[in-house]
mmCIF file of C-alpha atoms in Angstrom:
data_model
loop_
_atom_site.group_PDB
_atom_site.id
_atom_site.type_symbol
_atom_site.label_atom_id
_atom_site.label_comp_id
_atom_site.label_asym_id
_atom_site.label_seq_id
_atom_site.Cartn_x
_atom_site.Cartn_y
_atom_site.Cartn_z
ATOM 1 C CA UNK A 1 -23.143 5.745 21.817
ATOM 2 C CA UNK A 2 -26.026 4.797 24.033
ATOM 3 C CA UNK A 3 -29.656 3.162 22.587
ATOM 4 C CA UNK A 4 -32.925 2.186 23.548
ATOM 5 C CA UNK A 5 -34.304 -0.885 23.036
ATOM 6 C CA UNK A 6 -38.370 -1.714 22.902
ATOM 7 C CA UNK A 7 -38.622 -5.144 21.727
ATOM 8 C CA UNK A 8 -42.503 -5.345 21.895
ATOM 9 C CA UNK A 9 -43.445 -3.556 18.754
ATOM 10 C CA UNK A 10 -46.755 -4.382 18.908
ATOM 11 C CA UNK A 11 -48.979 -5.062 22.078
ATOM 12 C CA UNK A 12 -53.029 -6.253 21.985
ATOM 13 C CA UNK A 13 -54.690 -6.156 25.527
ATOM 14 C CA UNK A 14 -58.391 -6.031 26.450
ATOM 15 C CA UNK A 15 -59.943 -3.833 28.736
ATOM 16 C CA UNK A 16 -58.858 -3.586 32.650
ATOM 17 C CA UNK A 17 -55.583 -5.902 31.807
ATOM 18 C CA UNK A 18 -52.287 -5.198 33.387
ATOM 19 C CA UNK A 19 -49.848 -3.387 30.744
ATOM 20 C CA UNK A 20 -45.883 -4.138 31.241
ATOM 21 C CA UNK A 21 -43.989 -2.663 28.428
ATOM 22 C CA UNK A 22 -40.007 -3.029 28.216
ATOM 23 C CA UNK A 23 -37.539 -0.575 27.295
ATOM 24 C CA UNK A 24 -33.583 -0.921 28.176
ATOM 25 C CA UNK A 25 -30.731 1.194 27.172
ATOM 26 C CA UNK A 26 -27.070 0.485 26.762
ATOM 27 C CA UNK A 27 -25.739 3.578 28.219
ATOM 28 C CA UNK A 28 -23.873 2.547 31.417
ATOM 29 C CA UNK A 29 -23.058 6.312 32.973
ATOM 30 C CA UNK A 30 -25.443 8.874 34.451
ATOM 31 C CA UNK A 31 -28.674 8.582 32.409
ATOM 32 C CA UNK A 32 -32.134 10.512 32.382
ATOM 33 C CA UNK A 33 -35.076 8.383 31.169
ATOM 34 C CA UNK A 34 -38.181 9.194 29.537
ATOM 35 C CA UNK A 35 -41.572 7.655 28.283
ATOM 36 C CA UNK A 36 -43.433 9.385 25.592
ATOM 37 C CA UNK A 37 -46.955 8.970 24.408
ATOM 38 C CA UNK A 38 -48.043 9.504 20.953
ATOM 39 C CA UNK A 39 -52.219 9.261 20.845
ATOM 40 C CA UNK A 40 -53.141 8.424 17.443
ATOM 41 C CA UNK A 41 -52.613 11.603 15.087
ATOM 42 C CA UNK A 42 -50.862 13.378 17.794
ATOM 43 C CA UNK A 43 -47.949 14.649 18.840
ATOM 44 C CA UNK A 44 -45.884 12.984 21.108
ATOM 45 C CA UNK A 45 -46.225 13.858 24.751
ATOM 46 C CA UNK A 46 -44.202 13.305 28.025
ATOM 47 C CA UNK A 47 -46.051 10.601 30.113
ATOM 48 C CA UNK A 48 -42.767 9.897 32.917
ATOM 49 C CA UNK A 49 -39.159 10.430 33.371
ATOM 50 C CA UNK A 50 -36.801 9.497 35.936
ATOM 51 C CA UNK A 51 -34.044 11.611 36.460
ATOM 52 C CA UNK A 52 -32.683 10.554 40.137
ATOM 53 C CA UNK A 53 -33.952 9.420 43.355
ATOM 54 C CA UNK A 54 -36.608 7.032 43.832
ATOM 55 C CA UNK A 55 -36.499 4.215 40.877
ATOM 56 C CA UNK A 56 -40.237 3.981 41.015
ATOM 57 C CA UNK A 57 -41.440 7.065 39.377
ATOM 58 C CA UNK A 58 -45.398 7.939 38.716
ATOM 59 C CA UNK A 59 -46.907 9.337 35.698
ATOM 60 C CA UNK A 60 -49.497 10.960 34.186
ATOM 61 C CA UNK A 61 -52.725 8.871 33.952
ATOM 62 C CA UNK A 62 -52.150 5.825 36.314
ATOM 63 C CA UNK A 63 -48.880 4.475 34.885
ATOM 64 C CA UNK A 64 -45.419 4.656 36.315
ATOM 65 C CA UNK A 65 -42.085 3.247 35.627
ATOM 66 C CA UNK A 66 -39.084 1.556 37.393
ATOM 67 C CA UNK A 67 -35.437 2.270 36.774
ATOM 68 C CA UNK A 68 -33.295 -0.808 37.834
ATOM 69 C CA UNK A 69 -30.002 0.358 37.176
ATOM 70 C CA UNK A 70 -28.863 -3.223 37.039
ATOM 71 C CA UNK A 71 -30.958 -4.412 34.370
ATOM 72 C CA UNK A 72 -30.519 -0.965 32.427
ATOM 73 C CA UNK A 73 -34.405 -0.833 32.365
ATOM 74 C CA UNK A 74 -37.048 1.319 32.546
ATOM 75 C CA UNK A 75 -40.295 -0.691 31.971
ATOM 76 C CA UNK A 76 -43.612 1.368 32.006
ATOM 77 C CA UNK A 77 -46.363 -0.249 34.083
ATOM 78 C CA UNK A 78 -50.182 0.173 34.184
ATOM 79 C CA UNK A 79 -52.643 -1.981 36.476
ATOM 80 C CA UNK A 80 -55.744 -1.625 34.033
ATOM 81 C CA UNK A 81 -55.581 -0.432 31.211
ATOM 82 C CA UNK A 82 -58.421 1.868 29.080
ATOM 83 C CA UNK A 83 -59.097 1.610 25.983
ATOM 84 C CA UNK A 84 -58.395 5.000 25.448
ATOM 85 C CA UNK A 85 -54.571 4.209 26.265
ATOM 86 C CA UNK A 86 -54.879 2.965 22.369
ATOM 87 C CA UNK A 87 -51.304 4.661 21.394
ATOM 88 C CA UNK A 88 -47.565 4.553 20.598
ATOM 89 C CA UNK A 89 -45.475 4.664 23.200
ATOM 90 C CA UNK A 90 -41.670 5.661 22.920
ATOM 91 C CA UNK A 91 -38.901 4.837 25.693
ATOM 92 C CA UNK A 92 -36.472 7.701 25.216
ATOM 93 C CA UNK A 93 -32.831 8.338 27.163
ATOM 94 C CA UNK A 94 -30.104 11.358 27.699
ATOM 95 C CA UNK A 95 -26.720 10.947 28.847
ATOM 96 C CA UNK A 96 -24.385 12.936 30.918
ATOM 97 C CA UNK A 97 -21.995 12.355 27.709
ATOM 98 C CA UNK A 98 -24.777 14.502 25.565
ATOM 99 C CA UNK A 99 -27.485 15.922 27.581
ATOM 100 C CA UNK A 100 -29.552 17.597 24.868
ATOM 101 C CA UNK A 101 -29.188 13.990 22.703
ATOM 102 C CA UNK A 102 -32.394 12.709 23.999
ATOM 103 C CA UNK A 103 -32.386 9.296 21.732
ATOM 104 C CA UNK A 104 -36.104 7.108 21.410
ATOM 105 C CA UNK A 105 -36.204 3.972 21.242
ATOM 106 C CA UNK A 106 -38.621 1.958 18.347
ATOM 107 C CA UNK A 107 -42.055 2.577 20.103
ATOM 108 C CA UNK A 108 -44.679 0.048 21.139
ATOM 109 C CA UNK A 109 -47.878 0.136 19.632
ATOM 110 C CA UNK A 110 -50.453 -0.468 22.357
ATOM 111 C CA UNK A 111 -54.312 -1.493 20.976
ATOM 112 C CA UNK A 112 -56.740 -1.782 23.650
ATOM 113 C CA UNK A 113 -59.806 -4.134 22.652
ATOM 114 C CA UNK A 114 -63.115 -2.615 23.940
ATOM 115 C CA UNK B 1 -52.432 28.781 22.517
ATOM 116 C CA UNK B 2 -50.145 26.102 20.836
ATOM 117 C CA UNK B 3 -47.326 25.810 22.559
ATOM 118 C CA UNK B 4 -44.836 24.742 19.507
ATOM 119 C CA UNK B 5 -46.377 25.069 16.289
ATOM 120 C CA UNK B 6 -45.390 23.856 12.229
ATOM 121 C CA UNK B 7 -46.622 24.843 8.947
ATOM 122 C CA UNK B 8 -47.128 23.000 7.277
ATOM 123 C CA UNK B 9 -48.648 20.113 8.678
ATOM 124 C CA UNK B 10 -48.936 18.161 5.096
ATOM 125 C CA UNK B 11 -46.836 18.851 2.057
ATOM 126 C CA UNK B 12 -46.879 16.720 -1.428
ATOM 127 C CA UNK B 13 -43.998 17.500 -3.252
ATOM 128 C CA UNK B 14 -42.120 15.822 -6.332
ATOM 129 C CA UNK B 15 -38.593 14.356 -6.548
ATOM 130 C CA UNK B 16 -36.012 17.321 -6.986
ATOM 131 C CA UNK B 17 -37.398 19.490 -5.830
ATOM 132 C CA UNK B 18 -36.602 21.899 -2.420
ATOM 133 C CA UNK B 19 -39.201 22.684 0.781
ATOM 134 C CA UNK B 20 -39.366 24.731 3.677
ATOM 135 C CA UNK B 21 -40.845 23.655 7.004
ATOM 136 C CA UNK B 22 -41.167 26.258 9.249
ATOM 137 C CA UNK B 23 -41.257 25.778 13.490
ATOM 138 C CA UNK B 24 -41.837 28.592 16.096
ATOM 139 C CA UNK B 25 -42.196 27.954 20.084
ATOM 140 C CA UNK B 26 -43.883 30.551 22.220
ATOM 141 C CA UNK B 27 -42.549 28.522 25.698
ATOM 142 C CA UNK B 28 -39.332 30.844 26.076
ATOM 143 C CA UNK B 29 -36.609 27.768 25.756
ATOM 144 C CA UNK B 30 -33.322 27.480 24.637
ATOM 145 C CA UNK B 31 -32.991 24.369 22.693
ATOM 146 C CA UNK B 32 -34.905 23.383 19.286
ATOM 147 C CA UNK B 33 -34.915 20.079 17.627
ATOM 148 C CA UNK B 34 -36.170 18.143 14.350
ATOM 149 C CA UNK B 35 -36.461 14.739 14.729
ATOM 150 C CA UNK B 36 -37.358 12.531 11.756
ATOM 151 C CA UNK B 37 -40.395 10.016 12.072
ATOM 152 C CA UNK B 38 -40.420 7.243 9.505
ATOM 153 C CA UNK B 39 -43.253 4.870 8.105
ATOM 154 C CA UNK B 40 -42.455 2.228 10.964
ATOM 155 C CA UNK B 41 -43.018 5.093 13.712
ATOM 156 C CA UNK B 42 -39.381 5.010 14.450
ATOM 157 C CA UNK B 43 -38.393 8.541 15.571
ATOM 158 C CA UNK B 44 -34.646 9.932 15.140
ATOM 159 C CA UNK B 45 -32.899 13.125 16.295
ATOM 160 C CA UNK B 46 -32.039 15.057 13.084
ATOM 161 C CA UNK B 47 -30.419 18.446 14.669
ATOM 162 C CA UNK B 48 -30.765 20.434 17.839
ATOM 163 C CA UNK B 49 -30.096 24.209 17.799
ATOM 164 C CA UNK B 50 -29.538 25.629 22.075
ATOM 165 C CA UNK B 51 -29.939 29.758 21.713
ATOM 166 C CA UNK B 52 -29.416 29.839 17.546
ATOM 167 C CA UNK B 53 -26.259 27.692 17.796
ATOM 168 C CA UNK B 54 -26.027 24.144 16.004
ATOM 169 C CA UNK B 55 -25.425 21.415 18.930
ATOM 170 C CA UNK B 56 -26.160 18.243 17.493
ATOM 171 C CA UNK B 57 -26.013 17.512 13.480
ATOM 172 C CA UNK B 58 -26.696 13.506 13.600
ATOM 173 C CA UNK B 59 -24.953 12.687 10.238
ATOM 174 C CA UNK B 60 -28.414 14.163 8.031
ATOM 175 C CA UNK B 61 -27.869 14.778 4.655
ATOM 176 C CA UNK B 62 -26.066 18.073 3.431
ATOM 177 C CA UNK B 63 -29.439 18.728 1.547
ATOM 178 C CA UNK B 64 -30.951 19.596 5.198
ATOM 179 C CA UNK B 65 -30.108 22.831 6.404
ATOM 180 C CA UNK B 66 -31.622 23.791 9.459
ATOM 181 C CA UNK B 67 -31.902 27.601 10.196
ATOM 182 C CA UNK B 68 -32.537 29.560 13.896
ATOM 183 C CA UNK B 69 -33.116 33.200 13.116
ATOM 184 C CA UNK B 70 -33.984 33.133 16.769
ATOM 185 C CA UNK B 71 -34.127 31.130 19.527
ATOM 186 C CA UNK B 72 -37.823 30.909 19.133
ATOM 187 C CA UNK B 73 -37.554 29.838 15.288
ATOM 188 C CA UNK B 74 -35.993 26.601 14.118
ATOM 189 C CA UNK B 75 -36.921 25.854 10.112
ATOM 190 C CA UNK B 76 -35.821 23.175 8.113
ATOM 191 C CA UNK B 77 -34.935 23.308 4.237
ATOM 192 C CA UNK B 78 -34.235 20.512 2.075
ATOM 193 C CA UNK B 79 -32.820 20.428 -1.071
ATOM 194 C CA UNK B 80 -33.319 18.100 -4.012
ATOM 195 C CA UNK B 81 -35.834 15.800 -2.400
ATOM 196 C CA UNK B 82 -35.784 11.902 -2.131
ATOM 197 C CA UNK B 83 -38.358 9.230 -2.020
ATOM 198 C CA UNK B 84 -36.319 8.029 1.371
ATOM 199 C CA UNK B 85 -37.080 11.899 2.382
ATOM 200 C CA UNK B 86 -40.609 11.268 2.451
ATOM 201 C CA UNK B 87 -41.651 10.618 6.668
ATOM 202 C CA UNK B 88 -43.243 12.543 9.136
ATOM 203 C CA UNK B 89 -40.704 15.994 10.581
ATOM 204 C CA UNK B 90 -41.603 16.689 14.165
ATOM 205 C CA UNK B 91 -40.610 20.049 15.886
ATOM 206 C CA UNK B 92 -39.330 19.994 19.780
ATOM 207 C CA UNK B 93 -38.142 22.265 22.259
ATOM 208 C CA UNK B 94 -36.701 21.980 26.032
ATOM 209 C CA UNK B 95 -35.575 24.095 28.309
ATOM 210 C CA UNK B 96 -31.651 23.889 28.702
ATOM 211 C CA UNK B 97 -31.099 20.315 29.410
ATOM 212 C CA UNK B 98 -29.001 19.003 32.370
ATOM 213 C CA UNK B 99 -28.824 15.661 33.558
ATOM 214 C CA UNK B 100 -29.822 14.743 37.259
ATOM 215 C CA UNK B 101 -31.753 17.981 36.566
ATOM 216 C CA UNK B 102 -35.387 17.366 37.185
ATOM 217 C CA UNK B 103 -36.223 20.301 34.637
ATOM 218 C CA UNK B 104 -34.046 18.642 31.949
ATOM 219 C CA UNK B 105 -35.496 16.767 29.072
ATOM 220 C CA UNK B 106 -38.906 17.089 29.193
ATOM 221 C CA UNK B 107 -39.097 17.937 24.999
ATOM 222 C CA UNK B 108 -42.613 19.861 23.630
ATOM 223 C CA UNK B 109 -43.292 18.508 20.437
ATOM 224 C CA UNK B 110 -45.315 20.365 17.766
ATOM 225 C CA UNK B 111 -48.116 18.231 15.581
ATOM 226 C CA UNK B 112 -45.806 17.186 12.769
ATOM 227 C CA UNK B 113 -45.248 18.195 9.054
ATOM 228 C CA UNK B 114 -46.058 14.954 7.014
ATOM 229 C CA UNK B 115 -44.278 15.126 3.770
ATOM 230 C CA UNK B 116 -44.839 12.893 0.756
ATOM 231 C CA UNK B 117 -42.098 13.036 -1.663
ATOM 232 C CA UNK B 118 -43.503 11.115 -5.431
#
């Protein structure tokens, strides 16, 4: 059974830093791979997902994601970050095994200090 | 217009006793989920219904029963609640998922039903 991995649980950054947040997943077939964000007292929302093609795939507001299939990865990136990007974020994965099995990973909580 | 909506959003309940949350989607998919959201944010896949049929059942608890009237509804009963019970329920729905589809996956979640079990 595949699973997703976010070892940063909990991420502090000030304003206009660069955000690098890991996510890998065990699941060595045909994947699709997903980042969620969950604002605070929200719902969860999709923010990327890479499905084929290019690796380096772009998101809604400024951040974007690389799949290296060798390092079963899919780290979400962000130049600067806002301090409105205060949220949880959730790496999530499907398999060709289980398409509608979409499994999330722990979540990172991401503070941004004003 | 809310696109996938839950009632209720909190609900306060003792031990032993059984609930209702209710889910509708107005987006026209096929597949309905409940995932389970505990206390350390950690968010698991509970059951996914494609078109009113049961397709995933991710060994839950017999005391949740999950019912699709429709493909629009997907409502989730528990029996005999548990302190362990208490979390927040979140609602989803996709369109038919495929991989290497670039439609697949994409899930709409509705606002959550907190429930407190004392």
């Amino acid at each position: 059974a595949q699973s997703v991995s976010q070892h940063n649980h909990h991420v502090i950054l000030s304003e206009a830093a660069s955000l690098e947040l890991g996510c890998n997943y065990s699941y060595g077939g045909t994947v699709n791979l997903f980042w969620y964000v969950q604002y605070p007292g929200q719902h969860l929302q999709l923010l990327l997902k890479y499905f084929s093609g290019d690796p380096l795939v772009k998101g809604i507001k400024g951040f974007e994601a690389e799949f290296i299939k060798s390092k079963f990865s899919f780290n979400l990136r962000k130049p600067s970050v806002q301090w409105s990007d205060t949220a949880e974020y959730f790496c999530a994965v499907n398999d060709d095994s289980s398409a509608s099995k979409i499994i999330f990973g722990s979540g990172t909580r991401l503070s941004i200090r004003p | 217009d809310t696109a996938v909506s839950q009632t209720p959003k909190y609900l306060v309940t003792q031990m032993g006793n059984d609930k209702s949350i209710k889910c509708e989607q107005n987006l026209g998919h096929d597949t309905m989920y409940w995932y389970k959201q505990d206390s350390k944010k950690f968010l698991k896949i509970m059951f996914s219904y494609n078109n009113k049929e049961l397709i995933i059942n991710e060994t839950v608890p017999n005391r949740f029963s999950p019912k699709s009237p429709d493909k629009a509804h997907l409502n989730l009963h528990i029996n005999s609640l548990e302190l362990g019970d208490s979390a927040v329920y979140f609602c989803a729905s996709s369109q038919e998922v495929r991989t290497h589809s670039k439609d697949t996956g994409e899930l709409f979640f509705g606002e959550g039903s907190r429930l407190t079990v004392l």
